Short mmCIF file of C-alpha atoms in Angstrom, two decimals:
data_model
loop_
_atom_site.label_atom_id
_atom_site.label_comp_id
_atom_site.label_asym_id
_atom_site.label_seq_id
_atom_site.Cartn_x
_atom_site.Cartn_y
_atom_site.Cartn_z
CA UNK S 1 -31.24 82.09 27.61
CA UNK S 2 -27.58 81.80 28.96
CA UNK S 3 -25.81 79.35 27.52
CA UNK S 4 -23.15 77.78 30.29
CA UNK S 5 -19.86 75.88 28.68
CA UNK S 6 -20.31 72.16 28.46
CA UNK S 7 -17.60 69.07 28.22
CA UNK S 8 -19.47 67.46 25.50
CA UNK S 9 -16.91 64.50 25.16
CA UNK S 10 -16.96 63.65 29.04
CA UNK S 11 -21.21 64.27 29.09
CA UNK S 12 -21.34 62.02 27.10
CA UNK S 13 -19.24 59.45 28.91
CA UNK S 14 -20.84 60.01 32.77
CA UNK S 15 -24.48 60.19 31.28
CA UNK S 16 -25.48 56.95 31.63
CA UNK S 17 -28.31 58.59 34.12
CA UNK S 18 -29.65 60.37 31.27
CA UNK S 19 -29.62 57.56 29.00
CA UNK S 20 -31.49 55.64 31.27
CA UNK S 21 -34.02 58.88 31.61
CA UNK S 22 -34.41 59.10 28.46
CA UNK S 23 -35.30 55.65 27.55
CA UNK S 24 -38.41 55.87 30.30
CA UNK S 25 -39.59 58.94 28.60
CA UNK S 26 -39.00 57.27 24.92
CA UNK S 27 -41.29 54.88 26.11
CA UNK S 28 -44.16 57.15 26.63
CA UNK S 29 -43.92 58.53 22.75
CA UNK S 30 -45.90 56.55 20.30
CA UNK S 31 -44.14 56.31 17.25
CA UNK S 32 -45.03 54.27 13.72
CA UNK S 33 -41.32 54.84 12.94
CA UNK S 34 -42.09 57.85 9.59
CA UNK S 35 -42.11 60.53 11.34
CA UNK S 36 -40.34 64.10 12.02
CA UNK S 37 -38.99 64.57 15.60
CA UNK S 38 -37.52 67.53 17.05
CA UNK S 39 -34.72 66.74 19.56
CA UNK S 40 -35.10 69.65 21.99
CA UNK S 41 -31.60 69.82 23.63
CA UNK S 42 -29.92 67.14 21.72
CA UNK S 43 -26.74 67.21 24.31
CA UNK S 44 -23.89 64.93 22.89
CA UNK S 45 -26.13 62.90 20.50
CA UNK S 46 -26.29 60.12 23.05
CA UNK S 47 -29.98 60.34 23.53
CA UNK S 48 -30.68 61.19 19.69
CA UNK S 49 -29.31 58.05 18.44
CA UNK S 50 -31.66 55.87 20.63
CA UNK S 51 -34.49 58.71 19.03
CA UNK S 52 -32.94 57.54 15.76
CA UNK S 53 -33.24 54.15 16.19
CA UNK S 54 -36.85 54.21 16.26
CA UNK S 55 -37.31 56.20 13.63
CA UNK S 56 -35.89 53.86 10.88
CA UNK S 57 -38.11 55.58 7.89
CA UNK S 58 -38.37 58.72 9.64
CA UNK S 59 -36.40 61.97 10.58
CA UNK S 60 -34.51 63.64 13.54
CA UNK S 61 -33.70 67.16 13.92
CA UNK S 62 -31.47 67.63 16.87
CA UNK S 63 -31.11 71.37 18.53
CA UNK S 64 -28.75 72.80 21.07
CA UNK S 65 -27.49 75.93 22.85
CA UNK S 66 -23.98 74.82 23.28
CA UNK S 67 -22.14 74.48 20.25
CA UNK S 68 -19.43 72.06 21.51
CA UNK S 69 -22.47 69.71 22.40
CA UNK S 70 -24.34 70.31 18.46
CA UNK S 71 -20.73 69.60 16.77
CA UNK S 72 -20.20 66.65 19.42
CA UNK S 73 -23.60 65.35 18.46
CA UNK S 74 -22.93 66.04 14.27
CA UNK S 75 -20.05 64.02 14.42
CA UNK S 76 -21.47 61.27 16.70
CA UNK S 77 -24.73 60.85 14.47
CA UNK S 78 -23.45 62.06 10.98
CA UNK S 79 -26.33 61.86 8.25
CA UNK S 80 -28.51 60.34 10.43
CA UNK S 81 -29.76 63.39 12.02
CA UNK S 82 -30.12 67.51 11.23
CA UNK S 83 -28.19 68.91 14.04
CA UNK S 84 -28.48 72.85 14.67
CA UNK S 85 -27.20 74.96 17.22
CA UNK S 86 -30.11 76.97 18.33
CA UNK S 87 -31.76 78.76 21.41
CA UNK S 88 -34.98 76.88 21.83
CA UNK S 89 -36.57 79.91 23.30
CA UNK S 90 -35.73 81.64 19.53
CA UNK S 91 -36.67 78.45 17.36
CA UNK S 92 -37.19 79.02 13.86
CA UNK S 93 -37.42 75.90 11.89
CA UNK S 94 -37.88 75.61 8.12
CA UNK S 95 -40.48 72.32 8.35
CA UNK S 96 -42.79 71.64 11.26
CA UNK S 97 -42.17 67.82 12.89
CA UNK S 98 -44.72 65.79 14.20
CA UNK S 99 -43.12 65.54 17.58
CA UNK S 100 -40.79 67.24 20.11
CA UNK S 101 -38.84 65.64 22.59
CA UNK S 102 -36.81 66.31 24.99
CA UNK S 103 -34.62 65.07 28.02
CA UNK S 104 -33.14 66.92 30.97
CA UNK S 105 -32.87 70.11 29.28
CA UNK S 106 -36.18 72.55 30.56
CA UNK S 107 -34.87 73.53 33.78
CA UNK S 108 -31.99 75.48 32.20
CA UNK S 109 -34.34 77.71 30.53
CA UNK S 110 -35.52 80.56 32.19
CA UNK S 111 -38.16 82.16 30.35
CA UNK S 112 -40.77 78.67 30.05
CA UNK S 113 -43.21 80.47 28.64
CA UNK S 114 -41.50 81.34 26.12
CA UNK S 115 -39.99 77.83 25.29
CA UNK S 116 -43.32 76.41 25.06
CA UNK S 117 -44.94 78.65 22.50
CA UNK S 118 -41.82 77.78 20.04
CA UNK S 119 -42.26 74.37 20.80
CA UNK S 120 -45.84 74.90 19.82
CA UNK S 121 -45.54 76.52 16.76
CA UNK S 122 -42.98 73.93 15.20
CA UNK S 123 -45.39 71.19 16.04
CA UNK S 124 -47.77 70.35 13.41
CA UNK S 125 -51.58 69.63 14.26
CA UNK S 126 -51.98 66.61 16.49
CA UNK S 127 -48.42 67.03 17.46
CA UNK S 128 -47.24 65.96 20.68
CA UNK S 129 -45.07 67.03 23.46
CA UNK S 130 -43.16 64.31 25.43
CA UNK S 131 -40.20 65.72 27.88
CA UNK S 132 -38.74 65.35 31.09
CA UNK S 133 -36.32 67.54 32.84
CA UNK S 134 -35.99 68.89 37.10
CA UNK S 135 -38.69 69.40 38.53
CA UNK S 136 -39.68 71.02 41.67
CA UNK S 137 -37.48 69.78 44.64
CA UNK S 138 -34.45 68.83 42.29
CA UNK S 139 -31.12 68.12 44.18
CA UNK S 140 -32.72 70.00 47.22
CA UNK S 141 -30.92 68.21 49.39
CA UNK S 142 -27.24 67.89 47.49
CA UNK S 143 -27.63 72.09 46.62
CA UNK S 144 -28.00 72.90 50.37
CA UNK S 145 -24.76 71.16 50.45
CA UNK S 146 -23.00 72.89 48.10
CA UNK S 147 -24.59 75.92 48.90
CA UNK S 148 -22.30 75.62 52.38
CA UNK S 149 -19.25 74.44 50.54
CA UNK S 150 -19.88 78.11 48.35
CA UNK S 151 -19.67 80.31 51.40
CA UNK S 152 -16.66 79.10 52.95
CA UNK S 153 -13.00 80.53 51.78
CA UNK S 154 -11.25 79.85 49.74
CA UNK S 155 -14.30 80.00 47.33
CA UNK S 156 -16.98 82.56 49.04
CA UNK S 157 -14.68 85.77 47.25
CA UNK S 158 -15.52 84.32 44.15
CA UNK S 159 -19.10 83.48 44.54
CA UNK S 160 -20.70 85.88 46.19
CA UNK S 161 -23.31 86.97 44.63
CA UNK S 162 -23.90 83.67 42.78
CA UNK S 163 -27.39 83.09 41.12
CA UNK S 164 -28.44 79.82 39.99
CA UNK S 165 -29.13 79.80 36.52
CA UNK S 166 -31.71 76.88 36.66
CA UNK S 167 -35.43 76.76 37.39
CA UNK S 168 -36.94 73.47 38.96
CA UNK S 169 -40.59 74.39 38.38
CA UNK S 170 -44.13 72.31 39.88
CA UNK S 171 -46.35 70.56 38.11
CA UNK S 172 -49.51 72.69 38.49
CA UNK S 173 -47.33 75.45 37.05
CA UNK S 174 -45.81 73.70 34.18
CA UNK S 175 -49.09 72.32 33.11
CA UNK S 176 -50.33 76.20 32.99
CA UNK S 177 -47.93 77.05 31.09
CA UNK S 178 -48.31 74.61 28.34
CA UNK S 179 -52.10 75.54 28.24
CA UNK S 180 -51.44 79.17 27.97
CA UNK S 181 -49.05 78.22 25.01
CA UNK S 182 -52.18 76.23 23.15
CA UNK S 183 -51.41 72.73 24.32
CA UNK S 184 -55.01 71.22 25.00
CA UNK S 185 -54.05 68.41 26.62
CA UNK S 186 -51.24 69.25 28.94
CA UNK S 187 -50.46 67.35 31.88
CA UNK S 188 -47.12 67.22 34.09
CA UNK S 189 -46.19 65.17 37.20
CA UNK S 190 -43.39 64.96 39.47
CA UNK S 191 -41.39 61.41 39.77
CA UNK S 192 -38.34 61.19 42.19
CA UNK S 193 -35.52 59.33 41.29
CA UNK S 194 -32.26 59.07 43.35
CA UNK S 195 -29.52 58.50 41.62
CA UNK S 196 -25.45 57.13 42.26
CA UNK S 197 -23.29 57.91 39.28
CA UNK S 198 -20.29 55.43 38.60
CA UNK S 199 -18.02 58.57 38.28
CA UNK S 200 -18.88 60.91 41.17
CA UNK S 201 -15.80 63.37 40.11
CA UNK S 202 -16.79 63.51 36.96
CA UNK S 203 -20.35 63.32 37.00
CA UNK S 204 -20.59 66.61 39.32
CA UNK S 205 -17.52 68.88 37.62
CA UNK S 206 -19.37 68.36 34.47
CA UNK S 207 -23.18 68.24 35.20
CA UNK S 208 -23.98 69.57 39.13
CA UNK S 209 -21.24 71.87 39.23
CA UNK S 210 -20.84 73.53 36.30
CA UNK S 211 -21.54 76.68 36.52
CA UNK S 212 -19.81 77.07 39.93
CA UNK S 213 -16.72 75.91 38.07
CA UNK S 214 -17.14 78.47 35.20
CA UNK S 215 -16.87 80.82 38.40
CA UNK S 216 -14.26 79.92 40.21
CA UNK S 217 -10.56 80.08 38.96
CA UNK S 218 -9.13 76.71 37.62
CA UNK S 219 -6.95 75.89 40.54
CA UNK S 220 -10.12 75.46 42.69
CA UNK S 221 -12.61 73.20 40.64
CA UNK S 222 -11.00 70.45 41.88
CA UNK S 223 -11.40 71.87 45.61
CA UNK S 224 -14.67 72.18 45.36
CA UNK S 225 -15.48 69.59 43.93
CA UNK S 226 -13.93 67.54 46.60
CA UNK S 227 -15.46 69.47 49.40
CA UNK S 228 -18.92 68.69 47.81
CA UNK S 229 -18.15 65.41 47.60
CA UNK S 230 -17.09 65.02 51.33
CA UNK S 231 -19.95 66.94 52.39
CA UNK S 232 -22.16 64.53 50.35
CA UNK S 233 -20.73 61.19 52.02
CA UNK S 234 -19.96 58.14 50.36
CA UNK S 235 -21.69 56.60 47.95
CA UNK S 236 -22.61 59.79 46.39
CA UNK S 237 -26.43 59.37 46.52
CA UNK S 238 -27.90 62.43 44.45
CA UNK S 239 -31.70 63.91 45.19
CA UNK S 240 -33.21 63.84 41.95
CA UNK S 241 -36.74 64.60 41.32
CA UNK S 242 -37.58 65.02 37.66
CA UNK S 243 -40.67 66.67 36.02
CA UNK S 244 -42.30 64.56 33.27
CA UNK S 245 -44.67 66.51 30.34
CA UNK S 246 -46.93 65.10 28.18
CA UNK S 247 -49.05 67.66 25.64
CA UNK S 248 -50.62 68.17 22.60
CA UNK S 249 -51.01 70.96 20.32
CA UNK S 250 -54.55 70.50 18.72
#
């Protein structure tokens, strides 16, 4: 897994969409409030505090790829969660938890198959699965868009060649892939869910655009960004179609 560079301080500032993701897919995990839960991509610590919260005699363990987002989310949370940086795709934990969740995070991972047999083997028995992240047909619409901005100068010279480093996968597939891994049951859907973020500057530099930025010498982010923007039209109305999971490892 590639790791791109995050802003942890201003994710966690234009994330309200997450939040608000998060606390749908919260709702879907039964929890008596004692138990161990894995963060899976803890981000900022934004979403692992409202995990937190409803485990008040229980335990999180937060993981992430980017270190700036794990020390973000140490210092946010403090003792109230375990906060590693990790590759989930290379998880070694010394416990197993009795649940994994996860928000927004899947899609950057490129080998899924992979991710879900770690994800099985820190789960105990009866363990369950509840995620969300992009799912097939993700920002379809706003990436054709930028996908135009790309191959016009001044920025074409610096990304040609560009690959995206995401994977917005079905739900037929996804639900495969869990099975293979030993979840029995596995099921996955596809939910759309537009979305208009308060800070459109912000909310693409740091989120959409990312790893066009990391591309494309400083003098130009802004550029873009503003070419994407005007391409996009006013209010910035964002295609989002996210992939929910539910499994179980037996």
């Amino acid at each position: 897994m590639t790791t791109r560079a995050w802003d942890a301080e201003t994710y966690d500032r234009v994330s309200d969409v997450q939040v608000q993701w998060a606390r749908n897919v919260l709702d879907r995990l039964p929890l008596d409030g004692d138990e161990t839960v894995l963060d899976a991509g803890c981000g900022s610590g934004r979403v692992t505090a409202l995990l937190v919260e409803r485990l008040p005699r229980g335990r999180v363990i937060g993981v992430d790829s980017s270190e700036d987002m794990a020390e973000h989310a140490r210092e946010a949370l403090g003792d109230r969660a375990r906060i590693l940086t990790a590759d989930l795709t290379e998880l070694e934990l010394d416990e197993q938890v009795d649940a994994v969740f996860s928000n927004a995070v899947f899609h950057w991972i490129a080998d899924q198959e992979r991710l879900f047999q770690r994800l099985f083997a820190v789960l105990n028995p009866g363990g369950r699965l509840v995620a969300q992240c992009g799912g097939e047909g993700n920002l379809r619409g706003f990436l054709s868009l930028v996908d135009e901005v790309a191959a016009t100068d001044p920025f074409a010279s610096h990304l040609k060649g560009f690959t995206r480093t995401w994977d917005f996968p079905g739900a037929k597939e996804t639900e495969v892939r869990m099975r293979r891994s030993g979840f029995d049951p596995a099921r996955a859907w596809l939910e759309p869910s537009r979305v208009r973020p308060e800070e459109p500057d912000a909310f693409l530099s740091t989120i959409c655009l990312g790893v066009h930025l990391e591309r494309l010498p400083e003098e130009l982010h802004d550029p873009f960004v503003s070419e994407a923007l005007a391409r996009a039209g006013e209010p910035l109305d964002l295609d989002y179609v996210r992939l929910n999971l539910e499994a179980r490892r037996p």
